[in-house]
Coordinates of C-alpha atoms and ligand atoms in Angstrom, one line a residue:
M154 CA 0.0 0.0 0.0
T155 CA 1.4 3.4 -0.8
Q156 CA 1.4 6.0 1.8
S157 CA -1.3 8.1 0.3
A158 CA -3.4 5.0 -0.1
A159 CA -2.9 4.3 3.6
L160 CA -4.1 7.8 4.4
D161 CA -7.1 7.5 2.0
D162 CA -8.2 4.3 3.6
T163 CA -8.7 6.0 6.9
E164 CA -10.3 9.1 5.4
G165 CA -13.7 7.6 5.1
G166 CA -13.5 6.5 8.7
R167 CA -13.2 2.8 7.7
N168 CA -10.3 2.2 10.1
D169 CA -11.5 4.7 12.6
D170 CA -12.5 2.4 15.3
I171 CA -9.4 0.2 15.1
A172 CA -7.0 0.4 18.0
A173 CA -3.3 0.6 17.2
P174 CA -2.0 -2.8 18.2
E175 CA -4.6 -4.6 16.1
A176 CA -4.7 -2.1 13.3
P177 CA -4.5 -3.9 9.9
G178 CA -1.1 -3.5 8.5
A179 CA 0.3 -2.4 11.8
D180 CA 3.0 -5.0 11.3
V181 CA 3.9 -3.8 7.8
G182 CA 5.2 -0.3 8.5
L183 CA 8.8 0.7 8.8
I184 CA 8.4 1.0 12.5
N185 CA 8.0 -2.7 12.8
L186 CA 10.4 -3.9 10.1
E187 CA 13.5 -5.4 11.6
P188 CA 16.7 -4.4 9.9
T189 CA 18.5 -7.1 7.9
S190 CA 22.3 -7.6 8.5
R191 CA 22.9 -6.0 5.1
Q192 CA 21.1 -2.9 6.2
Y193 CA 23.2 -2.8 9.4
R194 CA 26.3 -3.1 7.3
T195 CA 25.2 -0.3 4.9
A196 CA 24.3 2.0 7.9
A197 CA 27.7 1.3 9.5
A198 CA 29.4 2.1 6.2
A199 CA 27.5 5.4 6.0
V200 CA 28.5 6.4 9.5
A201 CA 32.1 5.4 8.8
A202 CA 32.1 7.6 5.6
L203 CA 30.6 10.5 7.6
A204 CA 33.2 10.1 10.3
I205 CA 36.0 10.1 7.8
A206 CA 34.6 13.2 6.0
V207 CA 34.3 15.1 9.3
A208 CA 37.8 14.0 10.5
T209 CA 39.3 15.1 7.2
V210 CA 37.6 18.5 7.2
A211 CA 37.8 19.4 10.9
P212 CA 41.5 20.5 11.0
I213 CA 41.0 22.8 8.0
A214 CA 37.4 23.8 8.8
A215 CA 38.2 27.5 9.3
T216 CA 39.7 27.9 5.8
P217 CA 37.8 30.8 4.3
L218 CA 36.0 30.1 1.0
P219 CA 34.2 32.5 -1.5
Q220 CA 30.8 33.7 -0.4
F221 CA 27.8 32.2 -2.4
A222 CA 24.8 34.3 -1.7
A223 CA 22.4 31.7 -3.2
F224 CA 23.9 28.8 -1.3
I225 CA 21.7 29.0 1.8
P226 CA 18.4 29.7 -0.1
F227 CA 19.2 26.8 -2.5
L228 CA 20.1 24.5 0.4
N229 CA 17.1 25.4 2.5
A230 CA 14.7 25.1 -0.4
T231 CA 16.0 21.5 -0.9
I232 CA 15.7 20.7 2.8
L233 CA 12.2 22.2 2.8
V234 CA 11.0 19.9 0.0
T235 CA 12.7 16.7 1.2
D236 CA 11.7 17.2 4.9
L237 CA 8.1 18.0 3.8
I238 CA 7.9 14.8 1.8
T239 CA 9.5 12.8 4.6
A240 CA 6.9 14.3 7.1
I241 CA 4.1 13.3 4.7
L242 CA 5.4 9.8 4.3
L243 CA 5.9 9.5 8.1
F244 CA 2.3 10.6 8.6
G245 CA 1.4 7.8 6.2
Q246 CA 3.4 5.4 8.4
F247 CA 1.6 6.8 11.4
S248 CA -1.8 6.1 9.7
I249 CA -0.8 2.4 9.4
S250 CA 0.7 1.9 12.9
R251 CA -1.1 4.7 14.8
R252 CA 1.9 5.0 17.2
R253 CA 2.3 8.3 18.9
G254 CA 6.0 8.2 18.5
L255 CA 5.7 8.3 14.7
L256 CA 3.4 11.3 15.0
V257 CA 6.1 13.2 17.0
L258 CA 8.8 12.2 14.4
S259 CA 6.6 13.4 11.6
G260 CA 6.2 16.7 13.5
G261 CA 10.0 16.9 13.9
Y262 CA 10.5 16.7 10.1
L263 CA 7.7 19.2 9.6
F264 CA 9.3 21.5 12.1
T265 CA 12.6 21.3 10.1
A266 CA 10.8 21.9 6.8
L267 CA 9.2 25.0 8.2
I268 CA 12.0 26.5 10.2
V269 CA 14.4 26.5 7.2
I270 CA 12.1 29.0 5.5
P271 CA 12.6 31.9 8.0
H272 CA 16.2 30.7 8.4
A273 CA 16.9 31.3 4.6
L274 CA 14.8 34.5 4.5
T275 CA 16.6 36.1 7.5
F276 CA 20.1 34.9 6.4
P277 CA 22.2 38.0 6.0
G278 CA 23.2 38.5 2.3
A279 CA 20.7 35.9 1.0
F280 CA 17.7 38.0 0.1
S281 CA 18.9 41.3 1.6
E282 CA 22.0 42.6 3.2
T283 CA 20.7 42.2 6.8
G284 CA 18.0 39.6 6.2
L285 CA 14.3 40.0 5.6
F286 CA 11.5 40.8 8.2
G287 CA 13.8 43.1 10.1
A288 CA 16.0 40.3 11.2
G289 CA 18.6 41.2 13.8
V290 CA 22.3 40.2 13.6
Q291 CA 21.8 37.0 15.4
T292 CA 18.2 36.0 14.3
T293 CA 19.5 33.4 11.8
A294 CA 21.9 32.0 14.4
W295 CA 19.1 31.6 17.0
L296 CA 16.9 30.0 14.4
Y297 CA 19.7 27.6 13.6
I298 CA 20.1 26.7 17.2
F299 CA 16.3 26.2 17.6
W300 CA 16.3 24.0 14.5
H301 CA 19.1 21.8 15.7
F302 CA 17.6 21.6 19.2
G303 CA 14.0 20.9 18.0
F304 CA 14.8 18.0 15.6
P305 CA 16.9 15.8 17.9
M306 CA 14.3 16.5 20.7
A307 CA 11.6 15.1 18.3
V308 CA 13.8 12.1 17.6
A309 CA 14.4 11.5 21.4
T310 CA 10.6 11.8 22.0
Y311 CA 9.9 9.4 19.2
T312 CA 12.4 6.9 20.7
W313 CA 10.8 7.3 24.2
S314 CA 7.2 6.8 23.0
K315 CA 7.7 4.4 20.0
D316 CA 7.1 1.3 22.0
E317 CA 3.9 2.5 23.5
T318 CA 1.3 -0.1 22.9
H319 CA -1.6 2.3 23.2
G320 CA -1.6 4.2 19.9
V321 CA -4.1 6.8 18.8
Q322 CA -7.7 5.6 18.9
G323 CA -10.4 6.7 16.6
S324 CA -9.8 8.8 13.5
I325 CA -6.2 9.7 12.7
W326 CA -7.0 13.1 11.2
P327 CA -7.6 15.1 14.4
A328 CA -4.2 13.8 15.7
I329 CA -2.4 14.7 12.4
A330 CA -4.2 18.1 12.4
A331 CA -3.2 18.8 16.0
C332 CA 0.4 17.9 15.3
V333 CA 0.5 20.2 12.2
I334 CA -1.1 23.1 14.0
L335 CA 1.2 22.7 17.1
T336 CA 4.3 22.5 14.9
V337 CA 3.3 25.6 12.8
A338 CA 2.5 27.5 16.0
L339 CA 5.9 26.5 17.6
V340 CA 7.8 27.6 14.5
L341 CA 5.9 30.9 14.4
V342 CA 6.6 31.6 18.1
L343 CA 10.3 30.7 17.6
V344 CA 10.5 33.0 14.5
W345 CA 8.9 35.8 16.4
L346 CA 11.3 35.2 19.3
A347 CA 14.3 35.2 17.1
I348 CA 13.2 38.4 15.2
A349 CA 11.3 40.5 17.7
G350 CA 13.3 39.2 20.7
D351 CA 16.7 39.7 19.0
P352 CA 17.8 42.7 21.1
F353 CA 16.7 40.8 24.3
L354 CA 18.1 37.4 23.6
P355 CA 21.6 36.6 25.0
R356 CA 24.4 37.7 22.7
L357 CA 26.0 35.1 20.5
F358 CA 28.3 37.3 18.6
T359 CA 30.8 40.0 19.8
S360 CA 30.8 43.3 18.0
A361 CA 34.0 42.2 16.2
S362 CA 31.9 39.3 14.7
G363 CA 33.6 36.8 16.9
L364 CA 31.7 34.4 19.1
T365 CA 30.7 35.1 22.8
P366 CA 31.1 32.2 25.2
L367 CA 27.4 31.4 24.8
G368 CA 27.8 31.6 21.0
R369 CA 30.5 29.0 21.3
F370 CA 28.6 26.8 23.8
A371 CA 25.2 26.9 21.9
P372 CA 26.2 24.4 19.1
T373 CA 27.8 22.3 21.8
F374 CA 24.5 22.2 23.7
D375 CA 22.7 21.1 20.5
L376 CA 25.5 18.5 20.0
L377 CA 24.9 17.2 23.5
I378 CA 21.1 16.8 22.8
C379 CA 22.0 14.9 19.6
T380 CA 24.4 12.6 21.5
F381 CA 21.7 12.0 24.0
A382 CA 19.2 11.2 21.2
L383 CA 21.8 8.9 19.6
F384 CA 22.4 6.9 22.7
F385 CA 18.7 6.7 23.5
L386 CA 18.0 5.5 20.0
W387 CA 20.9 2.9 20.2
S388 CA 19.5 1.5 23.5
R389 CA 16.0 1.1 22.1
R390 CA 16.8 0.4 18.5
R391 CA 14.5 -2.2 16.9
S392 CA 13.4 -1.2 13.4
V393 CA 14.8 -0.1 10.1
L394 CA 13.6 3.4 10.9
D395 CA 15.5 3.5 14.2
L396 CA 18.7 2.3 12.4
W397 CA 18.6 5.1 9.8
L398 CA 17.6 7.7 12.4
M399 CA 20.8 6.8 14.1
V400 CA 22.7 7.6 10.9
V401 CA 20.8 10.9 10.6
I402 CA 21.8 11.9 14.1
C403 CA 25.4 11.0 13.4
A404 CA 25.3 13.3 10.4
L405 CA 23.7 16.0 12.6
I406 CA 26.6 15.6 15.1
G407 CA 29.1 15.9 12.2
E408 CA 27.3 19.0 11.0
L409 CA 27.4 20.6 14.5
A410 CA 31.0 19.6 15.0
L411 CA 32.0 21.4 11.8
T412 CA 30.0 24.6 12.4
V413 CA 32.4 27.5 12.5
V414 CA 32.4 30.9 11.0
R415 CA 30.2 31.5 7.9
F416 CA 31.5 30.8 4.4
S417 CA 34.5 28.7 5.7
L418 CA 35.1 25.2 4.4
G419 CA 33.6 23.8 7.6
F420 CA 30.4 25.9 7.1
Y421 CA 29.9 24.6 3.6
V422 CA 30.6 21.0 4.5
S423 CA 28.4 21.2 7.6
R424 CA 25.4 22.6 5.6
L425 CA 25.9 19.8 3.1
L426 CA 25.7 17.4 6.0
S427 CA 22.4 19.0 7.0
L428 CA 21.1 18.2 3.5
A429 CA 22.2 14.6 4.1
T430 CA 20.3 14.5 7.4
S431 CA 17.2 15.6 5.6
T432 CA 17.4 13.1 2.7
I433 CA 18.6 9.8 4.5
V434 CA 15.2 8.9 6.0
L435 CA 13.4 10.0 2.8
V436 CA 15.4 7.7 0.7
I437 CA 14.9 4.8 3.1
L438 CA 11.2 5.5 3.4
L439 CA 10.9 5.5 -0.4
A440 CA 13.0 2.4 -0.8
E441 CA 11.1 0.5 1.9
T442 CA 7.7 1.7 0.6
A443 CA 8.6 0.5 -2.8
G444 CA 9.6 -2.9 -1.3
L445 CA 6.4 -3.1 0.7
Y446 CA 4.4 -2.2 -2.3
T447 CA 6.1 -5.1 -4.3
R448 CA 5.5 -7.5 -1.4
L449 CA 1.8 -6.3 -1.2
A450 CA 1.4 -6.8 -5.0
R451 CA 2.8 -10.3 -4.7
A452 CA 0.6 -11.2 -1.7
N453 CA -2.4 -9.9 -3.7
Q454 CA -1.5 -12.1 -6.6
M455 CA -1.2 -15.1 -4.3
L456 CA -4.6 -14.3 -2.8
R457 CA -6.1 -14.2 -6.3
R458 CA -4.5 -17.5 -7.2
E459 CA -5.8 -19.0 -3.9
R460 CA -9.3 -17.8 -4.8
D461 CA -9.0 -19.3 -8.3
N462 CA -7.8 -22.6 -6.6
K463 CA -10.9 -22.6 -4.4
L464 CA -13.1 -22.1 -7.4
M465 CA -11.2 -24.9 -9.1
N466 CA -11.8 -27.1 -6.0
L467 CA -15.5 -26.3 -6.2
E468 CA -15.5 -27.2 -9.9
A469 CA -13.7 -30.4 -9.1
I470 CA -16.2 -31.4 -6.5
V471 CA -19.2 -30.8 -8.7
A472 CA -17.5 -32.5 -11.6
S473 CA -16.5 -35.5 -9.4
I474 CA -20.1 -35.9 -8.2
S475 CA -21.4 -35.8 -11.7
H476 CA -18.6 -38.2 -12.8
E477 CA -19.6 -40.8 -10.2
V478 CA -23.3 -40.5 -10.4
K479 CA -23.6 -40.5 -14.2
Q480 CA -22.9 -44.3 -14.4
P481 CA -25.7 -45.6 -12.2
L482 CA -28.1 -43.1 -13.7
A483 CA -27.3 -44.3 -17.2
T484 CA -27.9 -47.9 -16.0
I485 CA -31.2 -46.9 -14.4
V486 CA -32.4 -45.3 -17.6
M487 CA -31.3 -48.3 -19.7
R488 CA -32.9 -50.9 -17.3
G489 CA -36.0 -48.8 -17.1
S490 CA -36.4 -48.9 -20.9
T491 CA -35.7 -52.6 -20.9
A492 CA -38.4 -53.2 -18.2
L493 CA -40.8 -51.1 -20.3
R494 CA -40.0 -53.1 -23.4
F495 CA -40.7 -56.4 -21.6
L496 CA -43.9 -55.1 -20.1
G497 CA -45.0 -53.7 -23.5
H498 CA -44.9 -57.1 -25.3
G499 CA -48.3 -58.7 -26.3
Q500 CA -47.5 -61.2 -23.5
P501 CA -45.5 -59.2 -20.9
D502 CA -42.4 -61.0 -19.7
I503 CA -42.9 -60.3 -16.0
E504 CA -39.8 -62.2 -14.9
K505 CA -37.4 -60.2 -17.1
A506 CA -39.2 -57.0 -16.2
R507 CA -38.9 -57.8 -12.5
S508 CA -35.1 -58.5 -13.0
A509 CA -34.7 -55.1 -14.8
L510 CA -36.6 -53.3 -12.1
N511 CA -34.5 -55.0 -9.4
N512 CA -31.5 -53.7 -11.2
I513 CA -33.0 -50.2 -11.2
V514 CA -33.5 -50.5 -7.4
N515 CA -29.9 -51.7 -6.9
E516 CA -28.5 -48.9 -9.1
G517 CA -30.7 -46.4 -7.1
H518 CA -29.1 -47.6 -3.9
R519 CA -25.7 -47.4 -5.5
A520 CA -26.2 -43.8 -6.5
S521 CA -27.2 -42.9 -3.0
Q522 CA -24.1 -44.8 -1.7
I523 CA -22.0 -42.7 -4.1
F524 CA -23.2 -39.5 -2.4
D525 CA -22.3 -41.0 1.0
N526 CA -18.8 -42.0 -0.4
I527 CA -18.2 -38.5 -1.7
R528 CA -19.3 -36.9 1.5
D529 CA -17.0 -39.2 3.4
L530 CA -14.1 -38.0 1.2
F531 CA -14.4 -34.6 3.1
R532 CA -14.6 -36.1 6.5
P533 CA -11.8 -37.3 8.8
P534 CA -10.5 -40.4 7.1
Q535 CA -10.8 -42.9 9.9
R536 CA -14.5 -42.4 10.8
E537 CA -16.0 -44.9 8.3
F538 CA -13.1 -47.3 8.1
R539 CA -13.6 -51.0 8.9
P540 CA -12.0 -54.3 7.9
V541 CA -12.5 -55.0 4.2
D542 CA -12.0 -58.3 2.4
A543 CA -10.4 -57.5 -0.9
N544 CA -11.8 -60.7 -2.5
E545 CA -15.3 -59.8 -1.5
L546 CA -14.7 -56.3 -2.9
A547 CA -13.5 -57.7 -6.2
S548 CA -16.5 -60.1 -6.5
R549 CA -19.0 -57.3 -5.7
V550 CA -17.5 -55.1 -8.3
L551 CA -17.6 -57.8 -10.9
D552 CA -21.3 -58.5 -10.0
I553 CA -22.1 -54.8 -10.5
M554 CA -20.2 -54.6 -13.8
H555 CA -21.4 -58.0 -15.0
G556 CA -24.0 -56.6 -17.4
E557 CA -21.6 -54.1 -19.0
L558 CA -18.8 -56.6 -19.3
V559 CA -21.1 -59.0 -21.2
E560 CA -22.5 -56.2 -23.3
H561 CA -19.0 -55.2 -24.4
R562 CA -18.1 -58.8 -25.1
I563 CA -15.3 -58.9 -22.5
E564 CA -14.0 -62.1 -21.1
T565 CA -13.4 -61.9 -17.4
R566 CA -10.5 -63.8 -15.7
V567 CA -10.5 -63.8 -11.9
E568 CA -7.7 -65.0 -9.7
L569 CA -8.5 -64.3 -6.0
M570 CA -6.0 -65.6 -3.5
P571 CA -7.7 -67.4 -0.7
G572 CA -7.2 -66.5 2.9
L573 CA -6.2 -62.9 2.3
P574 CA -5.8 -60.7 5.4
R575 CA -8.4 -57.9 5.6
V576 CA -7.4 -54.4 4.8
W577 CA -8.5 -51.4 6.9
G578 CA -10.6 -49.0 4.8
H579 CA -13.8 -47.5 3.6
P580 CA -15.7 -50.2 1.7
G581 CA -17.8 -47.8 -0.4
Q582 CA -14.8 -45.7 -1.4
L583 CA -12.6 -48.8 -2.2
Q584 CA -15.5 -50.2 -4.3
E585 CA -15.7 -46.9 -6.2
V586 CA -12.0 -47.1 -7.0
L587 CA -12.2 -50.6 -8.3
L588 CA -15.3 -49.8 -10.3
N589 CA -13.5 -46.8 -11.9
L590 CA -10.6 -49.0 -12.9
V591 CA -12.8 -51.7 -14.4
R592 CA -14.9 -49.0 -16.2
N593 CA -11.7 -47.4 -17.6
A594 CA -10.6 -50.9 -18.7
I595 CA -13.9 -51.5 -20.5
E596 CA -13.7 -48.1 -22.2
A597 CA -10.0 -48.7 -23.2
M598 CA -10.8 -52.1 -24.8
D599 CA -13.9 -50.6 -26.5
V600 CA -11.6 -49.0 -29.1
M601 CA -9.8 -52.3 -29.9
Q602 CA -11.2 -54.1 -32.9
G603 CA -10.5 -57.6 -33.9
R604 CA -8.6 -58.5 -30.7
Q605 CA -9.7 -60.6 -27.8
R606 CA -11.0 -58.4 -25.0
V607 CA -9.9 -59.7 -21.6
L608 CA -10.3 -58.2 -18.2
Q609 CA -8.1 -59.8 -15.6
L610 CA -8.8 -59.2 -11.9
T611 CA -6.2 -60.5 -9.4
T612 CA -5.9 -60.3 -5.7
E613 CA -2.8 -61.4 -3.8
K614 CA -0.8 -61.0 -0.6
R615 CA 2.2 -58.8 -0.9
P616 CA 5.5 -59.9 0.7
H617 CA 5.5 -57.1 3.2
D618 CA 2.2 -56.8 4.9
G619 CA 0.0 -55.6 2.1
V620 CA -2.7 -56.7 -0.2
S621 CA -2.7 -56.0 -3.9
I622 CA -5.6 -55.8 -6.3
K623 CA -4.7 -55.8 -9.9
V624 CA -6.8 -54.8 -12.9
F625 CA -5.3 -55.8 -16.3
D626 CA -7.0 -55.2 -19.6
T627 CA -6.0 -56.0 -23.2
G628 CA -6.7 -52.4 -24.4
P629 CA -4.2 -50.1 -26.2
G630 CA -2.2 -49.6 -23.0
I631 CA -1.0 -46.2 -21.8
D632 CA 1.3 -43.9 -23.6
P633 CA 4.6 -43.9 -21.5
E634 CA 4.7 -40.1 -21.8
K635 CA 1.3 -39.8 -20.3
L636 CA 1.9 -42.3 -17.4
D637 CA 3.0 -39.4 -15.1
T638 CA 0.0 -37.3 -15.7
I639 CA -3.0 -39.6 -15.9
F640 CA -3.5 -39.3 -12.1
D641 CA -3.8 -35.5 -12.3
A642 CA -7.2 -34.0 -12.2
F643 CA -8.8 -33.0 -15.6
V644 CA -6.3 -35.1 -17.6
T645 CA -8.2 -37.1 -20.1
T646 CA -7.7 -38.5 -23.6
K647 CA -11.4 -39.3 -24.1
S648 CA -13.6 -36.9 -26.0
H649 CA -16.3 -37.3 -23.3
G650 CA -13.9 -37.8 -20.4
M651 CA -13.5 -35.5 -17.4
G652 CA -10.2 -36.8 -16.3
L653 CA -11.3 -37.0 -12.7
G654 CA -11.7 -40.8 -12.1
L655 CA -8.0 -41.6 -11.5
A656 CA -7.4 -38.4 -9.6
I657 CA -10.2 -39.3 -7.1
C658 CA -9.0 -42.9 -7.0
R659 CA -5.5 -42.0 -6.1
M660 CA -6.8 -39.5 -3.5
I661 CA -8.9 -42.3 -1.9
I662 CA -6.1 -44.8 -1.9
E663 CA -3.7 -42.3 -0.4
R664 CA -6.2 -41.6 2.3
H665 CA -5.9 -45.3 3.0
E666 CA -2.1 -45.0 3.1
G667 CA -1.9 -47.3 0.1
Q668 CA -0.6 -46.8 -3.4
L669 CA -2.3 -46.8 -6.8
L670 CA 0.1 -47.6 -9.6
A671 CA -0.3 -47.7 -13.3
S672 CA 1.9 -49.4 -15.9
S673 CA 1.7 -50.1 -19.5
R674 CA 2.8 -53.5 -20.7
E675 CA 2.8 -55.5 -23.9
G676 CA -0.9 -55.9 -24.8
G677 CA -2.6 -53.7 -22.3
A678 CA -2.7 -51.6 -19.2
L679 CA -2.2 -52.7 -15.6
F680 CA -3.5 -50.8 -12.6
E681 CA -2.5 -52.0 -9.1
I682 CA -4.0 -51.0 -5.8
I683 CA -1.8 -51.8 -2.8
L684 CA -3.4 -51.5 0.6
P685 CA -1.8 -52.0 4.0
V686 CA -3.1 -54.6 6.3
G687 CA -3.0 -55.0 10.0
S688 CA -3.5 -51.9 12.1
P689 CA -5.7 -49.0 10.9
P690 CA -3.7 -46.4 8.9
N691 CA -2.7 -43.3 10.9
A692 CA -5.1 -40.5 10.6
A693 CA -3.9 -38.4 7.7
P694 CA -4.4 -34.7 7.9
H695 CA -7.9 -33.9 6.6
Ligands
ADP177 P1 -11.4 -40.1 -17.8 O1 -11.8 -41.6 -17.8 O2 -12.6 -39.2 -17.6 O3 -10.6 -39.8 -19.0 P2 -9.6 -40.9 -15.8 O4 -8.9 -40.1 -14.7 O5 -10.3 -42.1 -15.3 O6 -10.5 -39.9 -16.6 O7 -8.5 -41.4 -16.8 C1 -7.5 -40.5 -17.3 C2 -6.9 -41.0 -18.6 O8 -6.1 -42.2 -18.2 C3 -7.8 -41.5 -19.6 O9 -8.3 -40.4 -20.4 C4 -7.0 -42.5 -20.4 O10 -6.2 -41.8 -21.3 C5 -6.0 -43.0 -19.3 N1 -6.5 -44.4 -18.9 C6 -7.1 -44.7 -17.8 N2 -7.3 -46.0 -17.7 C7 -6.8 -46.6 -18.8 C8 -6.7 -47.9 -19.3 N3 -7.1 -49.0 -18.7 N4 -6.0 -48.1 -20.5 C9 -5.5 -47.0 -21.2 N5 -5.6 -45.7 -20.7 C10 -6.2 -45.5 -19.6

């Protein structure tokens, strides 16, 4: 979320009643982001570079340089823009986290942005010889001292209150408005004090434009405040913002350490450092905001994908129900027509009609059983499990499919190993799996012309505590390239197929902690179900 978006969200009062700790996105802002070791290294390198620059310039800081009248207006205009943007971005961060500390820090940047305006306007030689608004000799100097006192104080206050768990309640706008009004009022009072109170304020300069003892001590006082803010920050550092604020305070210390007479080398370098203090947090805020925006966009994409997956699941459930129920319904319709035909003869064949009607009743029960099986698929796996005899299962499936096998002129070969141990499972679901495999075998052999159609059903005990049920057909077999994908949902080679049968079968067998394997061999396809015997399978995660 961009900062302005964060502010906009709250504008309509949508977030108004949210308390700070639970505020949505409260864990996203810079105030909560922990610095990475790379950021620590970069910050340390920046401080080292600052220290080297200050140490190099300090011995020759008093070297006089040419006087550029436009230097201070240009510099202050830049600081005004960067600090104003930083303040706005920080207000944005505040609207996310609602921490009072951030509000104070935003106020600190706003204070700097505002105080540089009178500082530039009253600077002697910038806009007029003695400075605008009737500025006195030391107006600019006092404004500079207020500026470099106010900002580190705001940082120290931020550090003190940043961990407060009780943030601003209700709408953020009154809090932001109060902060802006207070800051503007403070700056106006200080400007008035520095201009109107110039004759009454303690002297900073001697008549020979040297410094009085107070003039010499004032920057040192600001420097002490900065050092205090730095140590305070260090002891309570936690976030990326804290880390870079420490760099800002270091730059401020460097600036104050180099402050000597105007238009000397130290003066120019120190003012450039004040530009650095103003841009560091802005750059970090922009970089982190861009990073957060990217992460947000990615999360949004993931959510969309998740929603599509859910729709896909819904589609899969509906398709799987229709896939499973179609078969008994087709049989019911077919047997119904048969019964009608037998009853419609001149001499109705009651026996055959009764048999067809019995079939209809059985298929009706089976359809209802299918719904139960599907519902059980979405329940904890163990609930409906009981000991199942694989041979009984195979025989029942062959009974159900008998009519179809005969209709498709398929010879059935059955080899059931006697005395098989029982497997632990859901009888209805296992029956559906075997029915699906047999139905697939029939459909596969349907396309074969002029070749004997054989369905071979085998059960056997596996060497290591398992039972295997094999379904072999003399169909075209499976393309080796497709072997890996036939168990995926919606993979089909049939014009009318849905590609769900094998996907559901594998899901059922895996819920039984078994295996469903497919292989293609000379003259057909082999599917093998391997089920564990003995103890019930462990409850798989639902
Ligand atoms: P559908 O039957 O709707 O296509 P399945 O998931 O049951 O969906 O099967 C997926 C694909 O696996 C089939 O389209 C087919 O290509 C292949 N397949 C399944 N059983 C056999 C078999 N016995 N012989 C050859 N191919 C098979």
